[in-house]
Amino acid sequence: MERAIVHMDLDTFFVSCERLGNSKLEGIPLIIGGGDRGVVASCSYEARTFGVRSAMPIKMALRLCPQAKVMKGDMELYSKLSHDVTEVIQEKAPIVEKASIDEFYLDITGMDKFYGGYKWTHELAHSVTKETGLPISFALSVNKTVSKIGTGEAKPKGNLEIPENMVRSFLNPLSIQKIPMVGDVTFQLLSRIGIRTIQTLSEMPAEVLQRMIGKNGIDIWKKANGIDNNPVEPYTERKSISTEHTFSQDTIDIPKLKSILIGMVEKLAFQLRSEEWLTSTVVIKIRYSNFDTETKQCKVPYTSADHTLTKTVTDLFDKVYQRRMRLRLIGIRFSGLVRGTYQINLFEDTEEMLSLYQAMDKMKTRYGFDAVMRCAGATFKPNNKSEILKRKL
């Protein structure tokens, strides 16, 4: 049976959320970001016509579009509206994967026999907009890659159906930049040898591409040829990552406990960013010397930034640790995970902060987690009793 995979993407999600509550923002160039030294988290199509793009420094964006209105983002609002959209889609779709805060994959294979896949998806998109007020685009095709590229071509407020016999003719004239996994470095490398369209890339020998750009070469070649067998993985907010630390001797040393907690947060947040997860729920666990165990949790706007999560964790620790008895164990769990990158949480951060995270993560990836750490968390040293676990609760 031919697969039927839908990709749905909310149009300029942060901008659309802000416009829901303020009609005066309609039709004007709008930038969502943080401060003069921050970066663009999102921008309206009116701003994009001037060349403004996500992750661009705010100062550069304002040079390109000086009449743009800059607003600080509200991740709490965006998280809530993302959850509302998810509920609408999950209620109607058989298999849903939440790929990030504002995009979804649906597997509706076989539904053509009963409803007509394109018509059904169009009605679902209409339901999302009707119930949440947010515009959404979609594409229906045979796999995730083609559907995602299709959605990009359909935006804004558009939709496409790309049947199997039309996949190659749809992909061929497009720029290789449309392919997921092709970033600026890969694009520049391929452009220098005259490879700028997907058709040219698809006609290259896969082995040559692999030698040029490494292990991802085969995957990029497959995508250029419309080949993608990755399944739609059902979304659940119950996935979590966690770590615990058991002391060799019970302790009541508060500075030491907080230093270890900071190190644990840094470790988990690095894993979140490495695997492109964002967390929405923080849980802290303590076990006293008499084995009494207490936990406390709170919801947070989706994030993977350890400087943000550290404050939440230390605040929770102050609230849960009230008995002033020695502790034998402390632990942290991040749950309510969705796919996404750190860039969507840059409303209060500067361009320098983003660069710092990127540089730190590169060093950790290359030389190991301990290669660079915050001094405040240097007490934490992972060991056999402090392994990071990923599980479904």
Short mmCIF file of C-alpha atoms in Angstrom, two decimals:
data_model
loop_
_atom_site.label_atom_id
_atom_site.label_comp_id
_atom_site.label_asym_id
_atom_site.label_seq_id
_atom_site.Cartn_x
_atom_site.Cartn_y
_atom_site.Cartn_z
CA MET A 1 0.00 0.00 0.00
CA GLU A 2 1.31 3.44 -0.95
CA ARG A 3 2.13 5.45 2.16
CA ALA A 4 0.25 8.67 2.86
CA ILE A 5 2.28 11.00 5.06
CA VAL A 6 1.17 14.51 5.99
CA HIS A 7 3.42 17.30 7.23
CA MET A 8 1.60 20.18 8.97
CA ASP A 9 3.37 23.39 9.96
CA LEU A 10 1.89 26.41 11.74
CA ASP A 11 2.64 29.56 9.73
CA THR A 12 5.07 31.95 11.46
CA PHE A 13 3.89 30.43 14.72
CA PHE A 14 5.20 32.97 17.24
CA VAL A 15 4.01 35.89 15.12
CA SER A 16 0.57 34.31 14.66
CA CYS A 17 0.27 33.77 18.43
CA GLU A 18 1.01 37.44 19.10
CA ARG A 19 -1.49 38.57 16.46
CA LEU A 20 -4.26 36.51 18.05
CA GLY A 21 -4.47 38.97 20.92
CA ASN A 22 -3.62 42.15 19.07
CA SER A 23 -5.19 42.88 15.68
CA LYS A 24 -3.00 46.00 15.31
CA LEU A 25 -0.09 43.66 14.56
CA GLU A 26 -1.76 42.35 11.40
CA GLY A 27 -0.07 43.27 8.13
CA ILE A 28 3.00 44.97 9.61
CA PRO A 29 6.64 43.76 9.64
CA LEU A 30 6.98 42.03 13.01
CA ILE A 31 10.06 40.53 14.64
CA ILE A 32 9.95 38.27 17.70
CA GLY A 33 13.20 38.32 19.61
CA GLY A 34 15.02 39.65 22.60
CA GLY A 35 16.71 43.02 22.90
CA ASP A 36 19.04 45.01 20.67
CA ARG A 37 21.79 42.41 21.08
CA GLY A 38 19.50 39.42 20.70
CA VAL A 39 18.59 37.40 17.63
CA VAL A 40 15.41 36.89 15.60
CA ALA A 41 13.38 33.98 16.96
CA SER A 42 10.63 34.46 14.36
CA CYS A 43 9.44 37.10 11.93
CA SER A 44 6.38 37.86 9.85
CA TYR A 45 6.23 37.40 6.09
CA GLU A 46 6.11 41.20 5.79
CA ALA A 47 9.56 41.33 7.44
CA ARG A 48 10.87 38.41 5.37
CA THR A 49 10.34 40.36 2.16
CA PHE A 50 13.14 42.66 3.38
CA GLY A 51 15.50 39.73 3.93
CA VAL A 52 14.92 39.22 7.65
CA ARG A 53 15.39 35.60 8.75
CA SER A 54 15.31 33.53 11.94
CA ALA A 55 18.54 33.46 14.00
CA MET A 56 19.66 36.75 12.42
CA PRO A 57 20.99 39.37 14.88
CA ILE A 58 18.27 41.89 15.75
CA LYS A 59 20.55 44.79 14.79
CA MET A 60 21.06 43.37 11.30
CA ALA A 61 17.32 42.70 10.94
CA LEU A 62 16.52 46.32 11.81
CA ARG A 63 19.06 47.59 9.29
CA LEU A 64 17.24 45.57 6.63
CA CYS A 65 13.77 46.53 7.88
CA PRO A 66 13.98 49.63 10.12
CA GLN A 67 10.18 50.00 10.26
CA ALA A 68 9.74 46.55 11.84
CA LYS A 69 8.18 46.25 15.28
CA VAL A 70 10.28 44.13 17.68
CA MET A 71 8.51 42.19 20.42
CA LYS A 72 9.85 40.04 23.21
CA GLY A 73 8.57 36.48 22.91
CA ASP A 74 6.16 34.82 25.32
CA MET A 75 7.06 31.12 25.48
CA GLU A 76 4.36 30.46 28.05
CA LEU A 77 1.71 31.60 25.56
CA TYR A 78 3.33 29.69 22.69
CA SER A 79 3.58 26.49 24.72
CA LYS A 80 -0.11 26.68 25.64
CA LEU A 81 -1.25 27.29 22.06
CA SER A 82 1.03 24.51 20.79
CA HIS A 83 -0.65 22.17 23.25
CA ASP A 84 -4.09 23.31 22.04
CA VAL A 85 -3.17 22.57 18.42
CA THR A 86 -1.75 19.18 19.41
CA GLU A 87 -5.02 18.24 21.10
CA VAL A 88 -7.05 19.10 17.98
CA ILE A 89 -4.79 17.03 15.74
CA GLN A 90 -4.46 14.06 18.10
CA GLU A 91 -8.21 13.87 18.53
CA LYS A 92 -8.73 13.32 14.79
CA ALA A 93 -5.56 11.74 13.36
CA PRO A 94 -4.68 8.03 13.70
CA ILE A 95 -0.89 8.45 14.12
CA VAL A 96 0.71 11.78 15.07
CA GLU A 97 4.35 12.71 15.58
CA LYS A 98 5.00 16.13 17.08
CA ALA A 99 8.25 17.09 15.38
CA SER A 100 8.61 20.44 17.16
CA ILE A 101 6.54 23.06 18.93
CA ASP A 102 4.85 24.05 15.65
CA GLU A 103 5.06 21.11 13.23
CA PHE A 104 3.55 17.65 12.99
CA TYR A 105 3.74 14.49 10.89
CA LEU A 106 0.64 12.33 10.37
CA ASP A 107 0.47 8.83 8.91
CA ILE A 108 -2.93 8.48 7.25
CA THR A 109 -2.07 5.48 5.09
CA GLY A 110 -5.21 3.61 4.06
CA MET A 111 -7.62 6.44 4.81
CA ASP A 112 -8.09 7.09 1.08
CA LYS A 113 -10.41 4.08 0.98
CA PHE A 114 -12.82 5.79 3.35
CA TYR A 115 -12.40 9.56 3.27
CA GLY A 116 -9.93 10.73 0.66
CA GLY A 117 -6.63 11.66 2.30
CA TYR A 118 -6.27 15.16 0.86
CA LYS A 119 -9.85 16.17 1.63
CA TRP A 120 -9.58 14.78 5.17
CA THR A 121 -6.32 16.67 5.82
CA HIS A 122 -7.80 19.88 4.42
CA GLU A 123 -10.71 19.56 6.85
CA LEU A 124 -8.30 18.91 9.74
CA ALA A 125 -6.30 22.04 8.89
CA HIS A 126 -9.57 23.99 8.80
CA SER A 127 -10.45 22.60 12.27
CA VAL A 128 -7.08 23.70 13.67
CA THR A 129 -7.58 27.27 12.45
CA LYS A 130 -11.23 27.36 13.52
CA GLU A 131 -10.56 26.09 17.06
CA THR A 132 -7.27 27.88 17.78
CA GLY A 133 -7.26 30.86 15.39
CA LEU A 134 -3.83 29.87 14.07
CA PRO A 135 -3.06 29.53 10.33
CA ILE A 136 -1.51 26.22 9.25
CA SER A 137 -0.08 24.81 6.01
CA PHE A 138 0.30 21.18 4.99
CA ALA A 139 1.49 18.82 2.29
CA LEU A 140 0.48 15.22 1.64
CA SER A 141 2.88 12.82 -0.05
CA VAL A 142 4.52 9.40 0.21
CA ASN A 143 7.10 10.14 2.92
CA LYS A 144 8.26 12.66 5.51
CA THR A 145 10.92 14.36 3.40
CA VAL A 146 8.72 15.12 0.39
CA SER A 147 5.84 16.24 2.62
CA LYS A 148 8.07 18.60 4.62
CA ILE A 149 9.53 20.16 1.47
CA GLY A 150 6.00 20.40 0.09
CA THR A 151 4.78 22.32 3.13
CA GLY A 152 7.61 24.80 2.70
CA GLU A 153 6.52 25.40 -0.87
CA ALA A 154 2.84 25.70 0.12
CA LYS A 155 3.35 28.37 2.80
CA PRO A 156 1.74 30.57 3.85
CA LYS A 157 -1.76 29.18 4.43
CA GLY A 158 -1.34 26.73 1.58
CA ASN A 159 -1.56 23.01 0.88
CA LEU A 160 -0.15 20.56 -1.64
CA GLU A 161 -0.69 16.96 -2.64
CA ILE A 162 2.32 15.24 -4.22
CA PRO A 163 1.49 11.69 -5.37
CA GLU A 164 4.28 9.19 -5.96
CA ASN A 165 4.36 9.66 -9.74
CA MET A 166 4.87 13.43 -9.25
CA VAL A 167 7.62 13.32 -6.61
CA ARG A 168 10.60 13.63 -8.96
CA SER A 169 9.06 16.36 -11.11
CA PHE A 170 8.19 18.29 -7.92
CA LEU A 171 11.65 17.99 -6.36
CA ASN A 172 13.90 18.35 -9.41
CA PRO A 173 13.74 22.13 -10.03
CA LEU A 174 14.02 23.09 -6.35
CA SER A 175 17.18 24.39 -4.70
CA ILE A 176 19.20 21.88 -2.71
CA GLN A 177 18.68 24.20 0.27
CA LYS A 178 15.11 22.86 0.45
CA ILE A 179 16.40 19.44 1.51
CA PRO A 180 16.36 18.81 5.28
CA MET A 181 19.97 18.27 6.47
CA VAL A 182 21.47 20.64 3.85
CA GLY A 183 22.80 23.58 5.86
CA ASP A 184 24.79 26.61 4.75
CA VAL A 185 28.15 24.82 4.83
CA THR A 186 26.93 21.90 2.69
CA PHE A 187 25.11 24.27 0.33
CA GLN A 188 28.26 26.37 -0.22
CA LEU A 189 30.38 23.24 -0.76
CA LEU A 190 28.02 21.80 -3.37
CA SER A 191 27.41 25.17 -5.03
CA ARG A 192 31.12 25.60 -5.67
CA ILE A 193 31.04 22.54 -7.94
CA GLY A 194 27.86 23.61 -9.69
CA ILE A 195 25.31 21.53 -7.75
CA ARG A 196 22.45 23.86 -6.97
CA THR A 197 19.27 22.00 -7.89
CA ILE A 198 17.88 18.81 -6.42
CA GLN A 199 17.88 17.16 -9.86
CA THR A 200 21.62 17.70 -10.30
CA LEU A 201 22.24 16.36 -6.81
CA SER A 202 20.03 13.31 -7.37
CA GLU A 203 22.01 12.40 -10.51
CA MET A 204 25.34 12.36 -8.65
CA PRO A 205 26.76 8.95 -7.66
CA ALA A 206 25.88 8.47 -4.00
CA GLU A 207 29.42 7.29 -3.20
CA VAL A 208 30.92 10.53 -4.54
CA LEU A 209 28.57 12.58 -2.39
CA GLN A 210 29.50 10.52 0.66
CA ARG A 211 33.21 11.11 0.06
CA MET A 212 32.57 14.85 -0.26
CA ILE A 213 30.43 15.51 2.78
CA GLY A 214 30.85 12.46 5.00
CA LYS A 215 28.40 10.04 6.59
CA ASN A 216 25.32 12.16 5.82
CA GLY A 217 26.03 12.03 2.10
CA ILE A 218 23.99 8.88 1.45
CA ASP A 219 21.01 10.22 3.42
CA ILE A 220 21.06 13.51 1.50
CA TRP A 221 21.29 11.62 -1.81
CA LYS A 222 18.26 9.53 -0.84
CA LYS A 223 16.26 12.62 0.08
CA ALA A 224 17.18 14.24 -3.24
CA ASN A 225 15.74 11.14 -4.92
CA GLY A 226 12.56 11.27 -2.85
CA ILE A 227 13.52 8.22 -0.78
CA ASP A 228 12.67 8.27 2.94
CA ASN A 229 11.47 5.19 4.81
CA ASN A 230 11.46 6.78 8.26
CA PRO A 231 8.20 6.01 10.07
CA VAL A 232 5.91 8.51 11.75
CA GLU A 233 6.66 7.94 15.43
CA PRO A 234 3.61 8.46 17.66
CA TYR A 235 4.01 11.52 19.85
CA THR A 236 3.85 11.22 23.59
CA GLU A 237 4.66 13.76 26.28
CA ARG A 238 5.66 10.96 28.64
CA LYS A 239 9.22 10.64 27.33
CA SER A 240 11.79 11.91 29.77
CA ILE A 241 15.48 12.02 30.58
CA SER A 242 16.76 11.92 34.12
CA THR A 243 19.81 11.56 36.33
CA GLU A 244 20.32 10.72 40.00
CA HIS A 245 23.28 11.04 42.32
CA THR A 246 23.68 8.85 45.43
CA PHE A 247 26.18 10.11 47.99
CA SER A 248 28.74 7.80 49.52
CA GLN A 249 28.06 9.65 52.78
CA ASP A 250 24.79 11.40 53.59
CA THR A 251 25.19 15.18 53.45
CA ILE A 252 23.55 18.41 54.55
CA ASP A 253 26.08 20.64 52.74
CA ILE A 254 23.75 23.01 50.84
CA PRO A 255 26.42 24.67 48.62
CA LYS A 256 27.70 21.22 47.64
CA LEU A 257 24.18 19.95 46.91
CA LYS A 258 23.38 22.95 44.71
CA SER A 259 26.68 22.68 42.88
CA ILE A 260 25.93 19.04 42.05
CA LEU A 261 22.41 19.96 40.93
CA ILE A 262 23.83 22.63 38.58
CA GLY A 263 26.21 20.08 37.08
CA MET A 264 23.37 17.60 36.62
CA VAL A 265 21.26 20.24 34.86
CA GLU A 266 24.16 21.11 32.57
CA LYS A 267 24.61 17.45 31.67
CA LEU A 268 20.93 16.86 30.92
CA ALA A 269 20.51 20.14 29.02
CA PHE A 270 23.48 19.27 26.81
CA GLN A 271 21.81 15.95 26.03
CA LEU A 272 18.56 17.75 25.22
CA ARG A 273 20.32 20.03 22.74
CA SER A 274 22.39 17.22 21.24
CA GLU A 275 19.28 15.18 20.51
CA GLU A 276 17.14 18.24 19.63
CA TRP A 277 14.66 17.96 22.48
CA LEU A 278 12.91 20.66 24.47
CA THR A 279 11.48 20.03 27.92
CA SER A 280 8.31 21.46 29.43
CA THR A 281 8.33 19.81 32.87
CA VAL A 282 11.07 19.84 35.51
CA VAL A 283 11.02 17.36 38.41
CA ILE A 284 13.40 17.28 41.37
CA LYS A 285 13.72 14.33 43.73
CA ILE A 286 15.41 14.08 47.13
CA ARG A 287 15.84 11.11 49.46
CA TYR A 288 16.60 11.68 53.14
CA SER A 289 18.94 9.56 55.24
CA ASN A 290 15.92 7.69 56.65
CA PHE A 291 14.88 6.81 53.04
CA ASP A 292 11.89 9.17 52.98
CA THR A 293 11.60 10.39 49.38
CA GLU A 294 10.02 13.62 48.18
CA THR A 295 9.55 15.12 44.72
CA LYS A 296 8.42 18.46 43.37
CA GLN A 297 7.76 19.54 39.81
CA CYS A 298 6.70 22.51 37.76
CA LYS A 299 5.83 23.37 34.17
CA VAL A 300 8.19 25.61 32.20
CA PRO A 301 8.07 27.10 28.71
CA TYR A 302 9.74 24.67 26.27
CA THR A 303 13.51 25.03 26.61
CA SER A 304 16.86 23.24 26.55
CA ALA A 305 18.96 26.06 28.01
CA ASP A 306 20.78 25.07 31.18
CA HIS A 307 20.99 28.65 32.50
CA THR A 308 17.17 28.74 32.39
CA LEU A 309 16.67 25.26 33.79
CA THR A 310 19.23 25.79 36.56
CA LYS A 311 17.16 28.54 38.16
CA THR A 312 14.04 26.35 38.03
CA VAL A 313 15.84 23.39 39.60
CA THR A 314 17.44 25.38 42.41
CA ASP A 315 14.11 27.08 43.18
CA LEU A 316 12.41 23.66 43.35
CA PHE A 317 15.17 22.36 45.61
CA ASP A 318 14.64 25.24 48.04
CA LYS A 319 10.92 24.43 48.14
CA VAL A 320 11.20 20.66 48.54
CA TYR A 321 14.14 20.48 50.98
CA GLN A 322 12.51 21.68 54.21
CA ARG A 323 13.45 19.15 56.90
CA ARG A 324 17.15 19.99 57.26
CA MET A 325 17.96 16.30 57.52
CA ARG A 326 20.92 14.74 55.77
CA LEU A 327 20.32 13.63 52.16
CA ARG A 328 21.48 10.36 50.60
CA LEU A 329 20.21 11.02 47.03
CA ILE A 330 19.21 13.86 44.71
CA GLY A 331 17.79 13.55 41.21
CA ILE A 332 16.41 15.56 38.30
CA ARG A 333 14.00 14.58 35.55
CA PHE A 334 13.02 16.55 32.45
CA SER A 335 9.80 15.36 30.84
CA GLY A 336 7.09 16.56 28.46
CA LEU A 337 9.66 16.49 25.67
CA VAL A 338 9.06 17.71 22.13
CA ARG A 339 11.44 17.98 19.22
CA GLY A 340 13.02 21.39 18.81
CA THR A 341 16.22 23.39 19.08
CA TYR A 342 17.54 25.91 21.56
CA GLN A 343 17.05 28.77 19.08
CA ILE A 344 13.32 29.06 19.81
CA ASN A 345 14.10 30.15 23.37
CA LEU A 346 16.20 33.22 22.58
CA PHE A 347 13.83 35.94 23.71
CA GLU A 348 16.01 37.10 26.59
CA ASP A 349 19.36 35.92 25.28
CA THR A 350 21.94 37.73 23.20
CA GLU A 351 23.74 36.72 20.05
CA GLU A 352 26.79 36.18 22.27
CA MET A 353 24.81 33.73 24.43
CA LEU A 354 23.84 31.69 21.37
CA SER A 355 27.45 31.66 20.17
CA LEU A 356 28.60 30.60 23.64
CA TYR A 357 26.20 27.63 23.68
CA GLN A 358 27.24 26.56 20.19
CA ALA A 359 30.93 26.76 21.09
CA MET A 360 30.47 24.88 24.38
CA ASP A 361 28.40 22.15 22.73
CA LYS A 362 31.01 21.68 19.99
CA MET A 363 33.74 21.24 22.60
CA LYS A 364 31.63 18.85 24.67
CA THR A 365 30.77 16.80 21.58
CA ARG A 366 34.38 16.59 20.46
CA TYR A 367 36.23 16.20 23.76
CA GLY A 368 33.58 14.94 26.17
CA PHE A 369 31.13 16.55 28.58
CA ASP A 370 33.84 17.39 31.14
CA ALA A 371 35.87 19.40 28.58
CA VAL A 372 34.09 22.63 29.51
CA MET A 373 31.74 23.18 32.45
CA ARG A 374 30.39 26.00 34.53
CA CYS A 375 32.44 26.49 37.68
CA ALA A 376 29.28 26.41 39.78
CA GLY A 377 28.55 22.86 38.64
CA ALA A 378 32.05 21.43 38.54
CA THR A 379 31.40 19.35 41.69
CA PHE A 380 29.19 16.98 39.68
CA LYS A 381 31.09 14.02 38.23
CA PRO A 382 28.97 11.37 36.45
CA ASN A 383 29.60 7.83 37.67
CA ASN A 384 27.92 4.44 37.73
CA LYS A 385 25.37 5.67 40.22
CA SER A 386 24.67 8.77 38.16
CA GLU A 387 23.83 7.49 34.72
CA ILE A 388 21.50 9.40 32.46
CA LEU A 389 18.46 7.37 31.59
CA LYS A 390 15.98 7.90 28.80
CA ARG A 391 12.74 6.07 29.33
CA LYS A 392 9.00 6.11 29.01
CA LEU A 393 7.35 6.37 32.39
#
